[in-house]
mmCIF file of C-alpha atoms and ligand atoms in Angstrom:
data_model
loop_
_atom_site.group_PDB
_atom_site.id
_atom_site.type_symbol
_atom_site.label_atom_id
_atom_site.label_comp_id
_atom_site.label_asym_id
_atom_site.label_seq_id
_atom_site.Cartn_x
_atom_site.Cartn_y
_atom_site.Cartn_z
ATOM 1 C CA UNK A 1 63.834 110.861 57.662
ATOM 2 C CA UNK A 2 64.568 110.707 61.650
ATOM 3 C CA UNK A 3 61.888 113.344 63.190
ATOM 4 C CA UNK A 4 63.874 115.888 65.288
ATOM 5 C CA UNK A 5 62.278 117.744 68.149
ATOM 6 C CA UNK A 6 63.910 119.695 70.764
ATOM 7 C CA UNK A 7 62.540 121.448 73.810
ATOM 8 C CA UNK A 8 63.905 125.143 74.354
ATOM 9 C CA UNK A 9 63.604 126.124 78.255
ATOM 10 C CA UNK A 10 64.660 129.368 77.487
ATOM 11 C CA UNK A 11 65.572 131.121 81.047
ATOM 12 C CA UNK A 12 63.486 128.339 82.558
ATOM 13 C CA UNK A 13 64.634 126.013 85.370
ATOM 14 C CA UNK A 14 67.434 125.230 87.798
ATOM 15 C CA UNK A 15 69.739 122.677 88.309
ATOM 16 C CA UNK A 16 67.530 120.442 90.771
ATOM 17 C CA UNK A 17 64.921 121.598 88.482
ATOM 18 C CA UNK A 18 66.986 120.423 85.160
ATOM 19 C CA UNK A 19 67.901 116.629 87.060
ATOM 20 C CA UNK A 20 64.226 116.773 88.555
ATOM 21 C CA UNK A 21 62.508 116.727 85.173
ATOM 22 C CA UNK A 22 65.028 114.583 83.393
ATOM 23 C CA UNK A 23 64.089 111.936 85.950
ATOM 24 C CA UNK A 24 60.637 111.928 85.290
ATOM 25 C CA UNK A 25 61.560 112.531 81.555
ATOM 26 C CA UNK A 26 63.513 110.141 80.441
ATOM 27 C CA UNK A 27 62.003 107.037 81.291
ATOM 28 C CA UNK A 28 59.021 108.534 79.808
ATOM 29 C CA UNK A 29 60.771 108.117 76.257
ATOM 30 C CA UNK A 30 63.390 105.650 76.457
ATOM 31 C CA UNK A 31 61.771 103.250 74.062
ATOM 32 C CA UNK A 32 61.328 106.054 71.110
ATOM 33 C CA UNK A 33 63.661 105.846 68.477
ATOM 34 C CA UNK A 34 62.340 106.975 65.421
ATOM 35 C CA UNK A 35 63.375 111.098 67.110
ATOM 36 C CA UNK A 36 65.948 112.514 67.575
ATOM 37 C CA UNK A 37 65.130 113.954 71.241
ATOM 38 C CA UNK A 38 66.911 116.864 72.222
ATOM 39 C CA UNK A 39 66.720 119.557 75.473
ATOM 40 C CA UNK A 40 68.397 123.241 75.283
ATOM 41 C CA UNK A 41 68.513 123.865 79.215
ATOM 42 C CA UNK A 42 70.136 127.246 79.999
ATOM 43 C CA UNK A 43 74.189 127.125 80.541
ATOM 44 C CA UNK A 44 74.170 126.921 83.965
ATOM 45 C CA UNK A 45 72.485 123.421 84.073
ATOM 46 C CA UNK A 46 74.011 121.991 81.116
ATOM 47 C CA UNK A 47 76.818 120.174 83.067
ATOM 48 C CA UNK A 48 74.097 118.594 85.328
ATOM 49 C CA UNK A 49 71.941 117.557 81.991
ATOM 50 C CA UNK A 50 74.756 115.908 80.799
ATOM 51 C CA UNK A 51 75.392 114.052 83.470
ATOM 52 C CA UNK A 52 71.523 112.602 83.571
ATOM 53 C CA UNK A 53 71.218 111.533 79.935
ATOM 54 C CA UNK A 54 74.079 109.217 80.564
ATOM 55 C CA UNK A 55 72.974 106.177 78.859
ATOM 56 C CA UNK A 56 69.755 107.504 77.599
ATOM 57 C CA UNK A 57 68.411 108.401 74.545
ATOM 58 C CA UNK A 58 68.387 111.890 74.837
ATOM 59 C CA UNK A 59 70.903 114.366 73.349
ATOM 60 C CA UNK A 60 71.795 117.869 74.770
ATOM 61 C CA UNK A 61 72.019 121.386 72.849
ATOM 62 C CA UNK A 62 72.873 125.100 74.084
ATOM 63 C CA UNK A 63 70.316 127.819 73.302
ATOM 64 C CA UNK A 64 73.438 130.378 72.097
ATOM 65 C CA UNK A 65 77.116 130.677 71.824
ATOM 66 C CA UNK A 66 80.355 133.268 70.381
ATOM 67 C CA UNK A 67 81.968 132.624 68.096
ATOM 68 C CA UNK A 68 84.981 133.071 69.323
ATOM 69 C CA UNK A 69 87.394 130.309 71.010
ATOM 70 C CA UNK A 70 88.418 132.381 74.071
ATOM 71 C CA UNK A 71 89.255 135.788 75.604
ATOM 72 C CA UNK A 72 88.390 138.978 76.782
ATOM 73 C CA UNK A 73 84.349 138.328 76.059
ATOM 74 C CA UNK A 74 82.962 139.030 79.291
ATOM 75 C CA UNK A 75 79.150 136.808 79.607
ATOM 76 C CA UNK A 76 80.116 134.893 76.444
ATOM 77 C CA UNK A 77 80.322 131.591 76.464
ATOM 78 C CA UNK A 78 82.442 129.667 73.325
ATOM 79 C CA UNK A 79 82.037 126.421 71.264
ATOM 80 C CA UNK A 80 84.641 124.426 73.273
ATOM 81 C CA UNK A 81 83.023 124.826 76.126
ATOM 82 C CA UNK A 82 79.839 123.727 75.150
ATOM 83 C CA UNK A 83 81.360 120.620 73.530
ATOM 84 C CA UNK A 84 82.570 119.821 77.450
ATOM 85 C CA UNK A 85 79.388 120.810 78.741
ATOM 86 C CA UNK A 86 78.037 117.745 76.939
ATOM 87 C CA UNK A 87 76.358 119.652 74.044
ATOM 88 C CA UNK A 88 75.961 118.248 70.845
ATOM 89 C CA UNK A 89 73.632 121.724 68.873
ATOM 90 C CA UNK A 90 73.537 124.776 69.606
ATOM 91 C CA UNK A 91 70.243 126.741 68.793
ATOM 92 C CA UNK A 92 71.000 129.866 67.203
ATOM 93 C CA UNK A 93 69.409 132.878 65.506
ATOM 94 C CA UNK A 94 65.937 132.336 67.846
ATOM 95 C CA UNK A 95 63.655 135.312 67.538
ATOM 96 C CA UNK A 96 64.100 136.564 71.171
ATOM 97 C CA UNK A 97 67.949 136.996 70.809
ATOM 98 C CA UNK A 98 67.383 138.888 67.541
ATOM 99 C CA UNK A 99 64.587 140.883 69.017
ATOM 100 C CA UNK A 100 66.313 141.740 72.714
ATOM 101 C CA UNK A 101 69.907 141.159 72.103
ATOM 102 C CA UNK A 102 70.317 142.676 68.384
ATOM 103 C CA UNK A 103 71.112 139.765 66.553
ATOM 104 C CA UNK A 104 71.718 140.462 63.359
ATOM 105 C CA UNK A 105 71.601 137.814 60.192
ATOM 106 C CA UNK A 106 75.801 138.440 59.813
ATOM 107 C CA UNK A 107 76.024 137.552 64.113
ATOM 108 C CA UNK A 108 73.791 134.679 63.139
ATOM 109 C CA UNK A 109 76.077 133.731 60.060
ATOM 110 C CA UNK A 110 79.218 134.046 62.455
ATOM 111 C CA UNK A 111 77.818 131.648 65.301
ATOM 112 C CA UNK A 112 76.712 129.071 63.034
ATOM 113 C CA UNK A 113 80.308 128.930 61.063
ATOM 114 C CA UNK A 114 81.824 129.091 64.755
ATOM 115 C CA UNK A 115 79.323 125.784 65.932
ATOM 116 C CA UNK A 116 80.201 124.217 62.682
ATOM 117 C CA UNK A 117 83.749 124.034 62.648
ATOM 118 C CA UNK A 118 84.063 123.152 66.505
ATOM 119 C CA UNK A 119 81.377 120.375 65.321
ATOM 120 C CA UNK A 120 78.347 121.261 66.664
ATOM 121 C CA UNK A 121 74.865 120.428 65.470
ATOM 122 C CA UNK A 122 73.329 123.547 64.386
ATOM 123 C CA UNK A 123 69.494 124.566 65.230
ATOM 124 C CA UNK A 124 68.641 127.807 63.126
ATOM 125 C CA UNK A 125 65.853 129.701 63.699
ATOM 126 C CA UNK A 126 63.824 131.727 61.351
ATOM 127 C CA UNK A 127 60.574 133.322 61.503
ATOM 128 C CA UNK A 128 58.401 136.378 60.340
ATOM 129 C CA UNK A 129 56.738 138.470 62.871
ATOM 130 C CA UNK A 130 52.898 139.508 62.547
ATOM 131 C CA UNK A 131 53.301 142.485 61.618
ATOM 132 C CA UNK A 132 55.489 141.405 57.955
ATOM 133 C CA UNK A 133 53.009 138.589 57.290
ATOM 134 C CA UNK A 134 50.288 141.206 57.116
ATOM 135 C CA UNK A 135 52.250 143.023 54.796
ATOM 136 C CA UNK A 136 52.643 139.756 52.862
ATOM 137 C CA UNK A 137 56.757 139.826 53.272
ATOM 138 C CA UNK A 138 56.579 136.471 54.782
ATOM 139 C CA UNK A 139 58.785 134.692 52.053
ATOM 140 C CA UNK A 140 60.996 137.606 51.315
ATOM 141 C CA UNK A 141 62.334 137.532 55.318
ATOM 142 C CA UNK A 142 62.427 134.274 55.511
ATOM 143 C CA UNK A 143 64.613 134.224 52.144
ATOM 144 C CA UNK A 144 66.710 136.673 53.555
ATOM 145 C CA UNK A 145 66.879 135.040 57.096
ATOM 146 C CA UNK A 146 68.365 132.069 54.955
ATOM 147 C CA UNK A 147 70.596 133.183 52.259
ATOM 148 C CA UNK A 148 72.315 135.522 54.934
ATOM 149 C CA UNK A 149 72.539 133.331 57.943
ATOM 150 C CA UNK A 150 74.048 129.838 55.826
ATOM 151 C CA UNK A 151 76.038 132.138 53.713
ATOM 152 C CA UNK A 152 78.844 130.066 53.602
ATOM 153 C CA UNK A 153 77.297 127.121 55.536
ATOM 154 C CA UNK A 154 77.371 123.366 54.420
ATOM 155 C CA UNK A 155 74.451 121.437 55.050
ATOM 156 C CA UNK A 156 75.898 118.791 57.234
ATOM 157 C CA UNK A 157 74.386 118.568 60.581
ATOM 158 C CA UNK A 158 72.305 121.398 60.125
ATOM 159 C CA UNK A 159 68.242 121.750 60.847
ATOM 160 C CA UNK A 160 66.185 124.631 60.480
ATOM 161 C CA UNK A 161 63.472 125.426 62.613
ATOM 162 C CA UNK A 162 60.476 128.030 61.077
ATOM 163 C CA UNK A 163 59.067 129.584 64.018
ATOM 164 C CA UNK A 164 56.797 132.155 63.020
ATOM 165 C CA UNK A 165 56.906 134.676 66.183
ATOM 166 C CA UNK A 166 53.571 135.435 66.283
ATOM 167 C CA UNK A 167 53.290 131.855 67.221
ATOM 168 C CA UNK A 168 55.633 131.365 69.668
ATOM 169 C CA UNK A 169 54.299 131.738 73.304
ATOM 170 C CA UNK A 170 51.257 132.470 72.053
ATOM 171 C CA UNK A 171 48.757 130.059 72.075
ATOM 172 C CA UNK A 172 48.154 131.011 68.821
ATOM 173 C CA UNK A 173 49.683 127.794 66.431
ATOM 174 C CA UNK A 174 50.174 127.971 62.932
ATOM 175 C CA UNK A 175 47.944 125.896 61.038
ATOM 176 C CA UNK A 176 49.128 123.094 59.251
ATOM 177 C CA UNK A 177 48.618 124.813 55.881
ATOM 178 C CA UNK A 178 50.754 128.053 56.953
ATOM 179 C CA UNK A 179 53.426 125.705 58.245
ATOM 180 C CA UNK A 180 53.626 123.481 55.498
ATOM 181 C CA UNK A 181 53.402 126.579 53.184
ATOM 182 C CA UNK A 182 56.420 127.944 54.656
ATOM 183 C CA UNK A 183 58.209 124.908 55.407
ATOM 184 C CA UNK A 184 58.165 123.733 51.119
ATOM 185 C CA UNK A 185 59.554 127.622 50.580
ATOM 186 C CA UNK A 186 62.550 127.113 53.079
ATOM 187 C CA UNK A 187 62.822 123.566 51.158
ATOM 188 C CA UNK A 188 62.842 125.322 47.977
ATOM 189 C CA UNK A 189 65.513 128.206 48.995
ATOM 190 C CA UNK A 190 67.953 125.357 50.975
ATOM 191 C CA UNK A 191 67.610 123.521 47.298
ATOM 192 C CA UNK A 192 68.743 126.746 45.770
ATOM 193 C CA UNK A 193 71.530 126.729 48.297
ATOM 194 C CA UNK A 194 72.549 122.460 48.461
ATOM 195 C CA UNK A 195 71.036 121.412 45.624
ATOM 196 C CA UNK A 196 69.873 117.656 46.166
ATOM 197 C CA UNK A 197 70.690 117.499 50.044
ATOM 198 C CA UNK A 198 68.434 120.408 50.919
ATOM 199 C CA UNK A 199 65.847 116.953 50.556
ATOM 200 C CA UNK A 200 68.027 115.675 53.662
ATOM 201 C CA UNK A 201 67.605 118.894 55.773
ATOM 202 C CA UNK A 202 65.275 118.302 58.803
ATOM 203 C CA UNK A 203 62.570 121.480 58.974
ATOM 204 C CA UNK A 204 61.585 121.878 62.486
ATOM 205 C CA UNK A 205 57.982 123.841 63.300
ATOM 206 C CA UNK A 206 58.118 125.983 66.165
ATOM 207 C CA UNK A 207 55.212 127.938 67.774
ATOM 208 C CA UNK A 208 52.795 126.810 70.077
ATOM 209 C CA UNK A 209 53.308 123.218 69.535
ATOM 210 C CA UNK A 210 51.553 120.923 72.301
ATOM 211 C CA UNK A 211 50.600 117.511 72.820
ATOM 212 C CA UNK A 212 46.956 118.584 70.856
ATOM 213 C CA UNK A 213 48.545 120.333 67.758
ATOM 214 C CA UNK A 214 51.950 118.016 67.229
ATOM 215 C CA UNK A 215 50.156 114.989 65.676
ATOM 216 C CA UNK A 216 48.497 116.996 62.997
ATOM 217 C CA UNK A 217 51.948 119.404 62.068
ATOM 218 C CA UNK A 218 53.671 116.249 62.254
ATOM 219 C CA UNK A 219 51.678 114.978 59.558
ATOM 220 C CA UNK A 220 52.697 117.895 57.144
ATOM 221 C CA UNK A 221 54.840 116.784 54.191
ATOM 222 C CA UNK A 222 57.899 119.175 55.189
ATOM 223 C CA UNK A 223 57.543 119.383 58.676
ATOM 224 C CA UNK A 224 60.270 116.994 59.927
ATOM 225 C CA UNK A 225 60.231 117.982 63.981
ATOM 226 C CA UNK A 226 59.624 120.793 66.311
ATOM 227 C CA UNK A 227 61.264 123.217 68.652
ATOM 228 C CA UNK A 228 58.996 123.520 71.571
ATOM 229 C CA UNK A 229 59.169 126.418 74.369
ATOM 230 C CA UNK A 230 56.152 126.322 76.859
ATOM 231 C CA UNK A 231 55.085 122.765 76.319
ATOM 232 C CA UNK A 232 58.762 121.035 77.059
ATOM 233 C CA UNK A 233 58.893 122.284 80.557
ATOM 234 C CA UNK A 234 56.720 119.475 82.117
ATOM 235 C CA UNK A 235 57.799 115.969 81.542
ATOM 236 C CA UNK A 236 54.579 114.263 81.001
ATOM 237 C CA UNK A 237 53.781 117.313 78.100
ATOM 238 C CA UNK A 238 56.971 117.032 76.753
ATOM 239 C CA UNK A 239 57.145 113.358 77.036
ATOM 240 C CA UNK A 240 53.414 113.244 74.688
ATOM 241 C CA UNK A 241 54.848 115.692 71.654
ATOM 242 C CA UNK A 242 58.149 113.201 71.580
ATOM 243 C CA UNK A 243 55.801 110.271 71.377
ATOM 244 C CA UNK A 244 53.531 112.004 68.606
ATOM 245 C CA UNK A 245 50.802 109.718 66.970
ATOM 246 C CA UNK A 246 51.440 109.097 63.445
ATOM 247 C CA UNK A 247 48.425 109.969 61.094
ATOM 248 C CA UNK A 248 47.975 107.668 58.067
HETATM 249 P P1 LIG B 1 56.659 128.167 72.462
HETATM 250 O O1 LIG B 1 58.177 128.575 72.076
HETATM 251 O O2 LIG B 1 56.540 126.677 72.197
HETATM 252 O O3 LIG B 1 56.517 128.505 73.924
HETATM 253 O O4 LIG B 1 55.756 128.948 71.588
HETATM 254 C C1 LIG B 1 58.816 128.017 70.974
HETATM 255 C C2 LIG B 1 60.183 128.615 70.805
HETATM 256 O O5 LIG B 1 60.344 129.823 70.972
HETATM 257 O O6 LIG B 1 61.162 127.898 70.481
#
């Protein structure tokens, strides 16, 4: 299976900033292509991104979207759009638009059905914070994150990215047993859902991940790619988790 990994800038950089690191960037990876390489910028410099992976290796996604196709929706921001913007996934369902911006599994469900049918790639995010794994709920959100947010969902062009949010701008990385713990349950509930193509489905770690901890959670059986905050913003980091060292 192709590795996926995909930074997330969250509400990092500018449009100088955006061509500025693609620059450096994508030279850095242009002979990889065993990953799929992918950058979320924010909206405003999606347009430039586009324009500077012309010819390169390196695909574009949104961090959000509405599901609906236009219209009185002041802020949002709708699939066709991003389709001209150059984007090819949309990340949806991360933990800081459910925490901040009430994102709810059914808002989840509706974005990814409205990605989907414009044709979209979709990225979804799910994750337990710290305080349900110390409860020991880990599996039952995470089941619940799932069933609700692909209700309705076909598996095509579809990855799932477990980001556990006690991980994520942490420091504090999951170890490779917790992720690949995780990762075989999401495999297990997407085979309740798809049957035989849930094998197919790319499971994305996110958390922490650097250029010191991707070798090693690349190695896990079910980890199939990352979603990376923190570490994608500087080419040369970035550049080192795309070109992860295989372990035998
Ligand atoms: P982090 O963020 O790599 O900075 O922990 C990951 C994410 O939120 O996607």
């Amino acid at each position: 299976m192709k590795y996926f990994i995909a930074a997330n800038w969250k509400m990092n950089k500018t449009i100088a900033e955006t061509r500025e690191f693609l620059r450096n960037f994508s030279p850095a990876v242009e002979k990889v292509t065993d990953v799929d390489i992918v950058i979320a910028p924010p909206f405003t410099a999606l347009a430039a991104a586009s324009d500077e992976i012309q010819d390169t290796n390196i695909q574009l996604a949104a961090q959000d979207i509405f599901w609906e196709e236009k219209g009185a929706y002041t802020g949002e921001i709708s699939p066709r759009m991003l389709l001209e913007a150059g984007c090819r996934h949309v990340i949806i369902g991360h933990s800081e638009r459910r925490q901040y911006f009430s994102e709810e599994d059914a808002i989840v469900n509706r974005k990814i059905k409205a990605a989907k049918k414009a044709g979209l790639g979709v990225i979804f995010c799910v994750g337990e914070s710290l305080e349900e794994r110390e409860a020991g709920k880990t599996f039952d959100v995470i089941k619940r994150e799932i069933e609700s947010g692909l209700a309705e969902i076909d598996p095509e062009n579809l990855v799932v990215a477990y980001e556990p949010i006690w991980a994520i701008g942490t420091g504090k990385t999951a170890t490779n047993e917790q992720a690949q713990e995780v990762h075989a349950y999401i495999r297990k509930i997407l085979g309740n859902l798809y049957g035989n193509k849930a094998e197919d489905i790319r499971i994305l770690y996110g958390g922490s991940v650097t250029p010191d901890n991707v070798d090693s959670l690349m190695a896990c059986k079910d980890v199939n790619g990352a979603l990376v905050g923190g570490a994608s913003l500087k080419p040369e980091s970035f550049a080192r988790i795309v070109c992860f060292k295989k372990e035998n």
